[in-house]
Short mmCIF file of N, CA and C in Angstrom, two decimals:
data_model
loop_
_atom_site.label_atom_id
_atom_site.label_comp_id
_atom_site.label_asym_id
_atom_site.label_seq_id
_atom_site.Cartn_x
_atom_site.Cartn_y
_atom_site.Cartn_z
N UNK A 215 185.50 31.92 23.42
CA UNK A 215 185.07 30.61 23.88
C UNK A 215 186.25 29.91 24.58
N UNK A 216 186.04 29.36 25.80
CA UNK A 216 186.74 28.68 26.77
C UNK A 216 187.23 27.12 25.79
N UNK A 217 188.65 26.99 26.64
CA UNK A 217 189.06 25.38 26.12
C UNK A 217 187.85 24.44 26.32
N UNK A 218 187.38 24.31 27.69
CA UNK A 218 186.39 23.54 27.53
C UNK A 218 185.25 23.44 27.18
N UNK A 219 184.78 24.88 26.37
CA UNK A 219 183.50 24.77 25.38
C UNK A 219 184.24 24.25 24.11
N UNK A 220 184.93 24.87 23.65
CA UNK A 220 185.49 24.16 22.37
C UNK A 220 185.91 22.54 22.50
N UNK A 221 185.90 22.20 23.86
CA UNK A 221 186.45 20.72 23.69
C UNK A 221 185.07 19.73 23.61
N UNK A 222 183.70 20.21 24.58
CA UNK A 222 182.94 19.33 24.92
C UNK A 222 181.54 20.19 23.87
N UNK A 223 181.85 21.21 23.24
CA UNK A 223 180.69 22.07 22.57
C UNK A 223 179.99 20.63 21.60
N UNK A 224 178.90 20.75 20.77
CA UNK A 224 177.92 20.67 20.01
C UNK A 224 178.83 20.09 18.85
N UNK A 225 179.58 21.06 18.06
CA UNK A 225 180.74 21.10 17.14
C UNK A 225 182.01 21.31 17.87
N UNK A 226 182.88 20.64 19.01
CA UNK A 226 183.52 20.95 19.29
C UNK A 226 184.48 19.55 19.08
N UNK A 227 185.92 19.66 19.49
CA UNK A 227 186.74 18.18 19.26
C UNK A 227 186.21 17.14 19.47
N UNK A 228 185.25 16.71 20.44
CA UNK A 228 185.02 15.62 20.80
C UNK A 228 183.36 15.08 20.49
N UNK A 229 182.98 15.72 19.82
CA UNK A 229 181.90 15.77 19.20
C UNK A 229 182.15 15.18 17.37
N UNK A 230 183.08 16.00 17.01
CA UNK A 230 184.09 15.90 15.48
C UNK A 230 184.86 14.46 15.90
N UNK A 231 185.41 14.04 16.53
CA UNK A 231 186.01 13.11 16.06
C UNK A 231 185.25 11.56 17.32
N UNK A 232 184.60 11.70 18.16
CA UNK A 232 183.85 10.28 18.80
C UNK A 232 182.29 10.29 18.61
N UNK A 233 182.06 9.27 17.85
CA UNK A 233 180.53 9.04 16.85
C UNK A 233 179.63 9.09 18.36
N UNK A 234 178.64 9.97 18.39
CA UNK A 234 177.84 9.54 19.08
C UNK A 234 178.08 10.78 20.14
N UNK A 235 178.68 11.00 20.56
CA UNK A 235 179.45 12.33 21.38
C UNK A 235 178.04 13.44 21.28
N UNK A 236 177.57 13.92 22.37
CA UNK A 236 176.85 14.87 22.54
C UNK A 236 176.93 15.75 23.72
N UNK A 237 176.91 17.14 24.07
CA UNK A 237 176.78 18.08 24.60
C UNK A 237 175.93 18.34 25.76
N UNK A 238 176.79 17.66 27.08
CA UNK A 238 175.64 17.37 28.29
C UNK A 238 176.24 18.81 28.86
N UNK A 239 175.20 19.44 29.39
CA UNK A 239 175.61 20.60 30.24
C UNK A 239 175.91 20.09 31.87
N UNK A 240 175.32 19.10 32.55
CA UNK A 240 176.26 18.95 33.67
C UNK A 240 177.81 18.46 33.51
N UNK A 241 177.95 17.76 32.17
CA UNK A 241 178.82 17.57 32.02
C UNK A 241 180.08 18.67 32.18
N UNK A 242 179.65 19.63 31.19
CA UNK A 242 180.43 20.85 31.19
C UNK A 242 180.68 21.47 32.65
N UNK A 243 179.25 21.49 33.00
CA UNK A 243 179.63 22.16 34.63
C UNK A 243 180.51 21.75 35.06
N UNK A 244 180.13 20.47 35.49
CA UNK A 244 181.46 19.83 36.27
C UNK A 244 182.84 19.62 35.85
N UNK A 245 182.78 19.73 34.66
CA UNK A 245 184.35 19.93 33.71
C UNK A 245 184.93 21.27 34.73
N UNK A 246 183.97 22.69 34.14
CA UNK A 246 184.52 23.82 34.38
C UNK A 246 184.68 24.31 36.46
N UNK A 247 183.91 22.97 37.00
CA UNK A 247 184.34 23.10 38.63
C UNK A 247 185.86 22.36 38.73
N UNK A 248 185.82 21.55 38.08
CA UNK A 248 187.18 20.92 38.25
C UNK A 248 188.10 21.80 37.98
N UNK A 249 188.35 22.05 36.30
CA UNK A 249 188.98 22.76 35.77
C UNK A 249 189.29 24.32 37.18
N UNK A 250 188.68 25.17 37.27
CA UNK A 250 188.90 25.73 38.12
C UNK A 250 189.13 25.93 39.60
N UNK A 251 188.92 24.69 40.32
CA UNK A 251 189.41 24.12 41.77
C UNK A 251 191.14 23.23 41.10
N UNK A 252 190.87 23.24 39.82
CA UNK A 252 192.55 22.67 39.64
C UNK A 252 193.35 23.99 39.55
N UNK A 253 192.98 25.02 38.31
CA UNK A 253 194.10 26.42 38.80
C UNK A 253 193.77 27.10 39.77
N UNK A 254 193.19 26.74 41.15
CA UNK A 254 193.22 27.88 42.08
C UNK A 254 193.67 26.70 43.22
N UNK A 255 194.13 25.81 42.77
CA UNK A 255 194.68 25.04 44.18
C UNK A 255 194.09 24.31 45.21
N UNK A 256 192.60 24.26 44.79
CA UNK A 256 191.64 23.63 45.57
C UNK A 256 191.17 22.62 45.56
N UNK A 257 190.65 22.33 46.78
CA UNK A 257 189.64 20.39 47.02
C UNK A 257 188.25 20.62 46.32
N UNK A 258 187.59 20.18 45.44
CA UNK A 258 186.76 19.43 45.20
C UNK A 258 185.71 18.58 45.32
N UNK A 259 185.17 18.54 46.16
CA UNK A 259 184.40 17.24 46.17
C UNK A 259 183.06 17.25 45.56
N UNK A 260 182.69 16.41 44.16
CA UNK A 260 181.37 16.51 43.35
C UNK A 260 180.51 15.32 43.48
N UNK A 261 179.53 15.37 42.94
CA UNK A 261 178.80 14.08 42.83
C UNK A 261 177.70 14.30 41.59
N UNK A 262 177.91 13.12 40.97
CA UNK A 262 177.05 13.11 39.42
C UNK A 262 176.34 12.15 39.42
N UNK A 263 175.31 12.06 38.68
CA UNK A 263 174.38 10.32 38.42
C UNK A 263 175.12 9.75 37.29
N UNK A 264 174.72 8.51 37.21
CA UNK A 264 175.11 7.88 36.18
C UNK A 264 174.88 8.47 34.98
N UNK A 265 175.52 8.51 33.68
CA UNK A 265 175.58 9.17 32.40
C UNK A 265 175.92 10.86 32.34
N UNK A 266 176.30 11.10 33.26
CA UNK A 266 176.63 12.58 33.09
C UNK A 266 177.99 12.59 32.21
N UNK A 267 178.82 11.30 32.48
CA UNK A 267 180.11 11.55 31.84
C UNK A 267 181.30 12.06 32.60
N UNK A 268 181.27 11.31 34.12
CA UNK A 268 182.11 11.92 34.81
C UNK A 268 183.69 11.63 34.41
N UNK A 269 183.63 10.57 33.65
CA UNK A 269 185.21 10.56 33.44
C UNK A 269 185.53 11.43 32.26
N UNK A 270 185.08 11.67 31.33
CA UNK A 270 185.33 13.41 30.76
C UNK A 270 185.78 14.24 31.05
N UNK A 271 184.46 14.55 32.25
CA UNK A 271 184.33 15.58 32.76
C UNK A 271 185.78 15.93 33.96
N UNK A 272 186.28 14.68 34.24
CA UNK A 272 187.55 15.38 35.34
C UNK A 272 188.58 14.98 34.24
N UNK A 273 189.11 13.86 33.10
CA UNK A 273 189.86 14.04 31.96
C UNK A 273 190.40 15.09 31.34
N UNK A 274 189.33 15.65 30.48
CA UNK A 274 189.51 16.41 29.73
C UNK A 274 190.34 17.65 30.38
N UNK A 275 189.50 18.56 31.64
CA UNK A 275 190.72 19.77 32.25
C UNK A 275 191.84 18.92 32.35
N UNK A 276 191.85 17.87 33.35
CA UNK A 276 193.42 16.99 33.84
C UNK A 276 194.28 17.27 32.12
N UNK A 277 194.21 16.63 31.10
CA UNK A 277 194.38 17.01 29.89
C UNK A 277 195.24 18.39 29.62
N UNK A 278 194.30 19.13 29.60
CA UNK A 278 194.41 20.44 29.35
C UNK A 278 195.15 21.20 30.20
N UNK A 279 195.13 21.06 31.27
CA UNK A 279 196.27 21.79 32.65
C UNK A 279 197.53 21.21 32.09
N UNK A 280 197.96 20.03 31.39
CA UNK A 280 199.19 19.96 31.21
C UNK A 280 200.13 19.37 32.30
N UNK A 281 199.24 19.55 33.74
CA UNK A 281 199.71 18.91 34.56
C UNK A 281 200.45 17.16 35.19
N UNK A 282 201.02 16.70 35.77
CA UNK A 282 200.46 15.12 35.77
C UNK A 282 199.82 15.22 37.22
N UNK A 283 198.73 13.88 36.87
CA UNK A 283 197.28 14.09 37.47
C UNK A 283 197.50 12.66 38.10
N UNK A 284 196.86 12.20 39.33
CA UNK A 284 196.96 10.96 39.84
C UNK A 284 195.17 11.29 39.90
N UNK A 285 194.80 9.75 39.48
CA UNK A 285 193.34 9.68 39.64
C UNK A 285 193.36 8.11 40.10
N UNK A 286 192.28 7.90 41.11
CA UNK A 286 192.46 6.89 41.71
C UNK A 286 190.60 6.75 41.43
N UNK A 287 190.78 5.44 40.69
CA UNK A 287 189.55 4.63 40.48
C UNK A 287 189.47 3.52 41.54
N UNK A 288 187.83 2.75 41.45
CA UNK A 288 187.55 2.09 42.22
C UNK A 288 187.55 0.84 42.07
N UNK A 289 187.66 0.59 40.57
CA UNK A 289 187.62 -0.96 40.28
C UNK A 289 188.14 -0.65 38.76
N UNK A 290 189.29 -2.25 38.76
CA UNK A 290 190.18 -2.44 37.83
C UNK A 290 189.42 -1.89 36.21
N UNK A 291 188.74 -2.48 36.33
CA UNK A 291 187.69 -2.39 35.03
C UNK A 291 187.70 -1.09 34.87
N UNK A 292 187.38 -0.23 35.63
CA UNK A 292 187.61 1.56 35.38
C UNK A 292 188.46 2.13 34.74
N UNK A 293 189.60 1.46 35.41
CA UNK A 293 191.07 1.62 35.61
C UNK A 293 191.63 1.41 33.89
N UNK A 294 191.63 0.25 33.56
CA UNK A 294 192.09 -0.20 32.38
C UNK A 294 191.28 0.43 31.20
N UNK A 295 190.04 0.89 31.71
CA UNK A 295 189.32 1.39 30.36
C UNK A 295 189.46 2.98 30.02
N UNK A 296 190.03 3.49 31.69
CA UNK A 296 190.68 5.03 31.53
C UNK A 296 192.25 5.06 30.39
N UNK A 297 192.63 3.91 30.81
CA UNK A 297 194.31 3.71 30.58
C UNK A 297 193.82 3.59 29.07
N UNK A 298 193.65 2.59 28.77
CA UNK A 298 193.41 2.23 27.50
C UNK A 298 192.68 2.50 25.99
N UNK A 299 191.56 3.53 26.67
CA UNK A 299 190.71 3.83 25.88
C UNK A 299 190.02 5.14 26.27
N UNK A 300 189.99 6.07 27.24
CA UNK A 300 189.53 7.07 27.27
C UNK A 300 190.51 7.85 27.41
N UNK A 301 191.97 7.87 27.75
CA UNK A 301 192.78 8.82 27.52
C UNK A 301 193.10 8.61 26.02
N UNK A 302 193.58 7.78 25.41
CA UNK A 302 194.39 7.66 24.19
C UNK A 302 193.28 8.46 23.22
N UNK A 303 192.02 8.67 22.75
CA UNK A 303 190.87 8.72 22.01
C UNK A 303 190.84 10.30 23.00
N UNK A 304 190.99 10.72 23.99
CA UNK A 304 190.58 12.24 24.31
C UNK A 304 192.26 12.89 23.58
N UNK A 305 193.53 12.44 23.81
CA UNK A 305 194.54 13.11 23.15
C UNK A 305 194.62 13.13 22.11
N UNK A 306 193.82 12.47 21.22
CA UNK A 306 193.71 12.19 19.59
C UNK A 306 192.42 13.44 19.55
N UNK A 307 191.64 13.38 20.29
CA UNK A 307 190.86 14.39 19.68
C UNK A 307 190.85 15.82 19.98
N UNK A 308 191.93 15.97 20.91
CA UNK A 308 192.19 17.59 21.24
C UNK A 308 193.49 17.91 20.73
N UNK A 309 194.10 16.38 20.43
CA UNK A 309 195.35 16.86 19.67
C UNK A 309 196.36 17.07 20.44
N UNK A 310 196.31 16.75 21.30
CA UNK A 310 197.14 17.49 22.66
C UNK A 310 198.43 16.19 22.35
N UNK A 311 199.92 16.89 22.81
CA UNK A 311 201.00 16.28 22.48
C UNK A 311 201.30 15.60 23.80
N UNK A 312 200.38 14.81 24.22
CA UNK A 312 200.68 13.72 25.50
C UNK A 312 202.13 12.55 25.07
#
């Protein structure tokens, strides 16, 4: 099983530790397009509807590559709630030594 089934699975980290957390498969998709246009060096360009969970979904690989990641949101409100509350709560639940 891939990092990002174990991260976004049913029973996986983020399921175990954020109440409510459930197992969207576009979600995953688009995790595992990112995730892999990030180790092969490539552009990207996706598009999701509302509730798919797109900030997860490009998080979690960014996360996991270990890399540092510039992500450019569209409005402050995004911005501060990535900073503040969706990174700190994804490194607590993968454990990852950010």
């Amino acid at each position: 099983m891939d990092e990002l089934t174990q991260a976004f699975g049913a029973d996986g980290a983020l399921a175990s530790m954020l109440p409510g957390f459930r197992l969207r498969e576009g979600q995953l998709d688009l995790a595992r397009a990112i995730a892999q246009a990030m180790q092969q060096g490539e552009t990207l360009v996706a598009e999701a509807g509302t509730g798919i969970g797109k900030t997860f979904a490009y998080l979690v690989p960014a996360l996991l590559s270990g890399k540092q990641i510039l992500i450019s949101t569209g409005t402050r409100h995004l911005q501060d709630q990535i900073f503040h509350s969706d990174i700190p709560r994804l490194i607590e639940a993968l454990g990852l030594p950010v």
